[in-house]
């Protein structure tokens, strides 16, 4: 029973803002406004320069649909941490990592990894290669993110709030009794280096 004069608190008000009602931590990806502007510029150029009779209408529509598809895929990138998995998803692709297999949580930049791979940005898992760590999966939207080492291939993700995401991931991994060889969740992410 609530004491007189006390405000009743609904159960939903006690749930932290990033947790859904099932206790899953959800985070959207950090988007680059430059990338979004580039896709919109491509759409504008298609609309201006690829009009009949200069070109067939089907070619302009096909290009516009492809650009809209890539933009939608970019904007759909998101991450979910549930009781057992970290899931990185986007339209036509994704990857999941078992929390009890996580060995490292590190703040890194793709520039530091010197990542290569033509299909890395567009492939289902975003498989890329780095001379530093070998093959890894990359479900990202920007260059600064978190490298989660687990299983046979590490996973690079770029949540909008990297510090909070790393802290929640570390907490859930440790709740499984996993021993982390590197855990940078306690330290704030370093500012990007000027290049």
mmCIF file of C-alpha atoms in Angstrom:
data_model
loop_
_atom_site.group_PDB
_atom_site.id
_atom_site.type_symbol
_atom_site.label_atom_id
_atom_site.label_comp_id
_atom_site.label_asym_id
_atom_site.label_seq_id
_atom_site.Cartn_x
_atom_site.Cartn_y
_atom_site.Cartn_z
ATOM 1 C CA UNK A 1 0.000 0.000 0.000
ATOM 2 C CA UNK A 2 1.280 3.460 -0.883
ATOM 3 C CA UNK A 3 1.622 5.830 2.076
ATOM 4 C CA UNK A 4 -0.597 8.919 1.918
ATOM 5 C CA UNK A 5 1.032 11.785 0.057
ATOM 6 C CA UNK A 6 3.543 9.525 -1.716
ATOM 7 C CA UNK A 7 3.440 9.366 -5.487
ATOM 8 C CA UNK A 8 2.708 5.933 -6.886
ATOM 9 C CA UNK A 9 5.490 4.774 -9.220
ATOM 10 C CA UNK A 10 4.453 2.653 -12.148
ATOM 11 C CA UNK A 11 6.595 -0.419 -12.935
ATOM 12 C CA UNK A 12 7.441 1.084 -16.347
ATOM 13 C CA UNK A 13 8.955 4.152 -14.654
ATOM 14 C CA UNK A 14 11.551 1.985 -12.879
ATOM 15 C CA UNK A 15 12.939 0.519 -16.128
ATOM 16 C CA UNK A 16 16.019 2.375 -17.397
ATOM 17 C CA UNK A 17 15.293 4.192 -20.681
ATOM 18 C CA UNK A 18 17.379 1.922 -22.955
ATOM 19 C CA UNK A 19 15.807 -1.319 -21.707
ATOM 20 C CA UNK A 20 12.645 -2.611 -23.290
ATOM 21 C CA UNK A 21 9.963 -4.393 -21.264
ATOM 22 C CA UNK A 22 11.761 -7.723 -21.780
ATOM 23 C CA UNK A 23 14.990 -6.373 -20.260
ATOM 24 C CA UNK A 24 16.867 -6.145 -23.567
ATOM 25 C CA UNK A 25 19.277 -3.249 -23.994
ATOM 26 C CA UNK A 26 18.648 -1.516 -27.323
ATOM 27 C CA UNK A 27 20.857 1.017 -29.080
ATOM 28 C CA UNK A 28 20.763 2.553 -32.509
ATOM 29 C CA UNK A 29 23.917 3.057 -34.517
ATOM 30 C CA UNK A 30 25.785 6.350 -34.632
ATOM 31 C CA UNK A 31 24.985 7.918 -38.001
ATOM 32 C CA UNK A 32 27.160 10.191 -40.095
ATOM 33 C CA UNK A 33 25.238 13.130 -41.508
ATOM 34 C CA UNK A 34 27.805 13.292 -44.304
ATOM 35 C CA UNK A 35 26.897 9.762 -45.438
ATOM 36 C CA UNK A 36 23.171 10.547 -45.310
ATOM 37 C CA UNK A 37 23.734 13.780 -47.281
ATOM 38 C CA UNK A 38 25.758 11.831 -49.867
ATOM 39 C CA UNK A 39 22.896 9.367 -50.441
ATOM 40 C CA UNK A 40 20.416 12.248 -50.752
ATOM 41 C CA UNK A 41 22.750 14.016 -53.202
ATOM 42 C CA UNK A 42 22.912 10.835 -55.299
ATOM 43 C CA UNK A 43 19.105 10.738 -55.399
ATOM 44 C CA UNK A 44 19.024 14.385 -56.472
ATOM 45 C CA UNK A 45 21.580 13.758 -59.228
ATOM 46 C CA UNK A 46 19.619 10.747 -60.468
ATOM 47 C CA UNK A 47 16.471 12.857 -60.561
ATOM 48 C CA UNK A 48 18.142 15.731 -62.401
ATOM 49 C CA UNK A 49 20.396 13.973 -64.907
ATOM 50 C CA UNK A 50 18.708 10.664 -65.607
ATOM 51 C CA UNK A 51 15.424 11.742 -67.141
ATOM 52 C CA UNK A 52 13.864 10.604 -70.403
ATOM 53 C CA UNK A 53 14.661 11.027 -73.258
ATOM 54 C CA UNK A 54 18.367 11.080 -72.182
ATOM 55 C CA UNK A 55 18.044 7.671 -70.610
ATOM 56 C CA UNK A 56 15.445 5.003 -70.150
ATOM 57 C CA UNK A 57 13.108 5.605 -67.221
ATOM 58 C CA UNK A 58 13.743 2.091 -65.924
ATOM 59 C CA UNK A 59 17.477 2.823 -65.500
ATOM 60 C CA UNK A 60 16.804 5.925 -63.393
ATOM 61 C CA UNK A 61 14.248 4.052 -61.286
ATOM 62 C CA UNK A 62 16.604 1.126 -60.781
ATOM 63 C CA UNK A 63 19.414 3.425 -59.617
ATOM 64 C CA UNK A 64 17.072 5.376 -57.342
ATOM 65 C CA UNK A 65 15.735 2.169 -55.772
ATOM 66 C CA UNK A 66 19.300 0.938 -55.178
ATOM 67 C CA UNK A 67 20.315 4.210 -53.477
ATOM 68 C CA UNK A 68 17.151 4.231 -51.336
ATOM 69 C CA UNK A 69 17.849 0.602 -50.398
ATOM 70 C CA UNK A 70 21.411 1.389 -49.301
ATOM 71 C CA UNK A 71 20.196 4.415 -47.309
ATOM 72 C CA UNK A 72 17.490 2.342 -45.603
ATOM 73 C CA UNK A 73 20.028 -0.368 -44.802
ATOM 74 C CA UNK A 74 22.380 2.239 -43.304
ATOM 75 C CA UNK A 75 19.629 3.820 -41.189
ATOM 76 C CA UNK A 76 18.300 0.441 -39.984
ATOM 77 C CA UNK A 77 21.548 -0.512 -38.196
ATOM 78 C CA UNK A 78 20.886 -1.232 -34.520
ATOM 79 C CA UNK A 79 22.115 -3.356 -31.626
ATOM 80 C CA UNK A 80 20.382 -5.426 -28.955
ATOM 81 C CA UNK A 81 21.920 -7.063 -25.882
ATOM 82 C CA UNK A 82 19.646 -9.686 -24.325
ATOM 83 C CA UNK A 83 20.333 -12.264 -21.604
ATOM 84 C CA UNK A 84 22.516 -14.449 -23.853
ATOM 85 C CA UNK A 85 23.504 -12.575 -27.025
ATOM 86 C CA UNK A 86 24.710 -9.322 -28.502
ATOM 87 C CA UNK A 87 22.852 -8.925 -31.804
ATOM 88 C CA UNK A 88 23.931 -6.454 -34.469
ATOM 89 C CA UNK A 89 21.286 -6.072 -37.179
ATOM 90 C CA UNK A 90 20.373 -4.128 -40.283
ATOM 91 C CA UNK A 91 18.220 -4.715 -43.345
ATOM 92 C CA UNK A 92 19.602 -7.775 -45.159
ATOM 93 C CA UNK A 93 22.270 -8.607 -42.621
ATOM 94 C CA UNK A 94 23.314 -9.123 -39.087
ATOM 95 C CA UNK A 95 25.419 -11.060 -36.658
ATOM 96 C CA UNK A 96 25.100 -12.314 -33.110
ATOM 97 C CA UNK A 97 27.701 -12.992 -30.440
ATOM 98 C CA UNK A 98 27.177 -15.284 -27.452
ATOM 99 C CA UNK A 99 27.868 -13.232 -24.299
ATOM 100 C CA UNK A 100 29.627 -16.041 -22.436
ATOM 101 C CA UNK A 101 32.210 -16.241 -25.261
ATOM 102 C CA UNK A 102 33.198 -12.545 -25.122
ATOM 103 C CA UNK A 103 36.890 -12.122 -24.224
ATOM 104 C CA UNK A 104 37.558 -8.470 -25.051
ATOM 105 C CA UNK A 105 35.630 -5.171 -25.207
ATOM 106 C CA UNK A 106 37.783 -2.435 -26.760
ATOM 107 C CA UNK A 107 37.215 1.061 -28.128
ATOM 108 C CA UNK A 108 38.821 1.169 -31.589
ATOM 109 C CA UNK A 109 38.665 2.936 -34.913
ATOM 110 C CA UNK A 110 38.493 1.222 -38.281
ATOM 111 C CA UNK A 111 41.482 3.380 -39.211
ATOM 112 C CA UNK A 112 43.504 1.723 -36.422
ATOM 113 C CA UNK A 113 42.489 -1.707 -37.672
ATOM 114 C CA UNK A 114 43.472 -0.803 -41.264
ATOM 115 C CA UNK A 115 40.449 -2.795 -42.354
ATOM 116 C CA UNK A 116 40.078 -3.897 -45.950
ATOM 117 C CA UNK A 117 37.360 -5.752 -47.796
ATOM 118 C CA UNK A 118 35.266 -4.617 -50.736
ATOM 119 C CA UNK A 119 32.143 -6.421 -49.548
ATOM 120 C CA UNK A 120 32.667 -5.504 -45.888
ATOM 121 C CA UNK A 121 30.212 -2.630 -45.920
ATOM 122 C CA UNK A 122 27.599 -4.386 -48.007
ATOM 123 C CA UNK A 123 27.904 -8.069 -47.139
ATOM 124 C CA UNK A 124 25.518 -9.968 -44.876
ATOM 125 C CA UNK A 125 27.959 -10.054 -41.949
ATOM 126 C CA UNK A 126 30.219 -7.259 -43.110
ATOM 127 C CA UNK A 127 33.239 -9.598 -43.166
ATOM 128 C CA UNK A 128 36.472 -7.616 -43.350
ATOM 129 C CA UNK A 129 40.171 -8.282 -42.808
ATOM 130 C CA UNK A 130 42.711 -6.442 -40.671
ATOM 131 C CA UNK A 131 46.471 -7.049 -40.430
ATOM 132 C CA UNK A 132 46.121 -6.517 -36.676
ATOM 133 C CA UNK A 133 43.333 -9.018 -35.855
ATOM 134 C CA UNK A 134 42.668 -10.998 -39.035
ATOM 135 C CA UNK A 135 39.071 -11.528 -40.202
ATOM 136 C CA UNK A 136 36.282 -9.795 -38.321
ATOM 137 C CA UNK A 137 32.618 -8.957 -38.785
ATOM 138 C CA UNK A 138 31.614 -5.329 -39.125
ATOM 139 C CA UNK A 139 28.049 -4.071 -38.625
ATOM 140 C CA UNK A 140 28.882 -0.372 -38.498
ATOM 141 C CA UNK A 141 27.900 3.103 -39.657
ATOM 142 C CA UNK A 142 30.898 5.234 -38.631
ATOM 143 C CA UNK A 143 34.624 4.643 -38.075
ATOM 144 C CA UNK A 144 34.790 4.889 -34.244
ATOM 145 C CA UNK A 145 33.239 2.009 -32.354
ATOM 146 C CA UNK A 146 33.671 -1.021 -30.150
ATOM 147 C CA UNK A 147 35.482 -4.224 -31.062
ATOM 148 C CA UNK A 148 33.906 -7.204 -29.301
ATOM 149 C CA UNK A 149 36.186 -10.243 -29.442
ATOM 150 C CA UNK A 150 34.275 -13.512 -29.142
ATOM 151 C CA UNK A 151 34.052 -16.809 -30.991
ATOM 152 C CA UNK A 152 36.084 -17.164 -34.173
ATOM 153 C CA UNK A 153 35.542 -13.637 -35.533
ATOM 154 C CA UNK A 154 35.475 -10.369 -33.550
ATOM 155 C CA UNK A 155 32.528 -8.009 -34.154
ATOM 156 C CA UNK A 156 32.916 -4.245 -34.722
ATOM 157 C CA UNK A 157 29.857 -2.144 -33.776
ATOM 158 C CA UNK A 158 29.182 1.601 -33.632
ATOM 159 C CA UNK A 159 26.433 2.374 -31.102
ATOM 160 C CA UNK A 160 25.465 6.008 -30.651
ATOM 161 C CA UNK A 161 26.527 6.016 -26.952
ATOM 162 C CA UNK A 162 29.651 3.877 -26.989
ATOM 163 C CA UNK A 163 30.481 4.307 -23.292
ATOM 164 C CA UNK A 164 27.017 3.287 -22.045
ATOM 165 C CA UNK A 165 26.838 0.411 -24.518
ATOM 166 C CA UNK A 166 30.269 -0.942 -23.482
ATOM 167 C CA UNK A 167 29.347 -0.656 -19.806
ATOM 168 C CA UNK A 168 26.103 -2.596 -20.278
ATOM 169 C CA UNK A 169 27.811 -5.207 -22.440
ATOM 170 C CA UNK A 170 30.573 -5.671 -19.852
ATOM 171 C CA UNK A 171 28.036 -6.001 -17.033
ATOM 172 C CA UNK A 172 26.064 -8.663 -18.894
ATOM 173 C CA UNK A 173 29.182 -10.567 -19.977
ATOM 174 C CA UNK A 174 30.494 -10.638 -16.396
ATOM 175 C CA UNK A 175 27.105 -11.898 -15.179
ATOM 176 C CA UNK A 176 27.805 -15.044 -17.243
ATOM 177 C CA UNK A 177 31.064 -15.543 -15.364
ATOM 178 C CA UNK A 178 33.177 -14.833 -18.450
ATOM 179 C CA UNK A 179 36.749 -13.672 -17.878
ATOM 180 C CA UNK A 180 37.474 -10.548 -19.892
ATOM 181 C CA UNK A 181 41.094 -10.220 -21.054
ATOM 182 C CA UNK A 182 40.447 -6.573 -21.975
ATOM 183 C CA UNK A 183 37.565 -4.451 -20.713
ATOM 184 C CA UNK A 184 37.669 -0.783 -21.635
ATOM 185 C CA UNK A 185 34.077 -0.175 -20.510
ATOM 186 C CA UNK A 186 35.253 1.592 -17.326
ATOM 187 C CA UNK A 187 37.350 4.095 -19.295
ATOM 188 C CA UNK A 188 35.643 6.656 -21.528
ATOM 189 C CA UNK A 189 36.304 6.206 -25.240
ATOM 190 C CA UNK A 190 39.236 8.194 -26.502
ATOM 191 C CA UNK A 191 38.582 11.127 -28.789
ATOM 192 C CA UNK A 192 39.206 10.342 -32.456
ATOM 193 C CA UNK A 193 42.710 11.163 -33.590
ATOM 194 C CA UNK A 194 43.035 13.881 -36.232
ATOM 195 C CA UNK A 195 44.246 12.537 -39.577
#
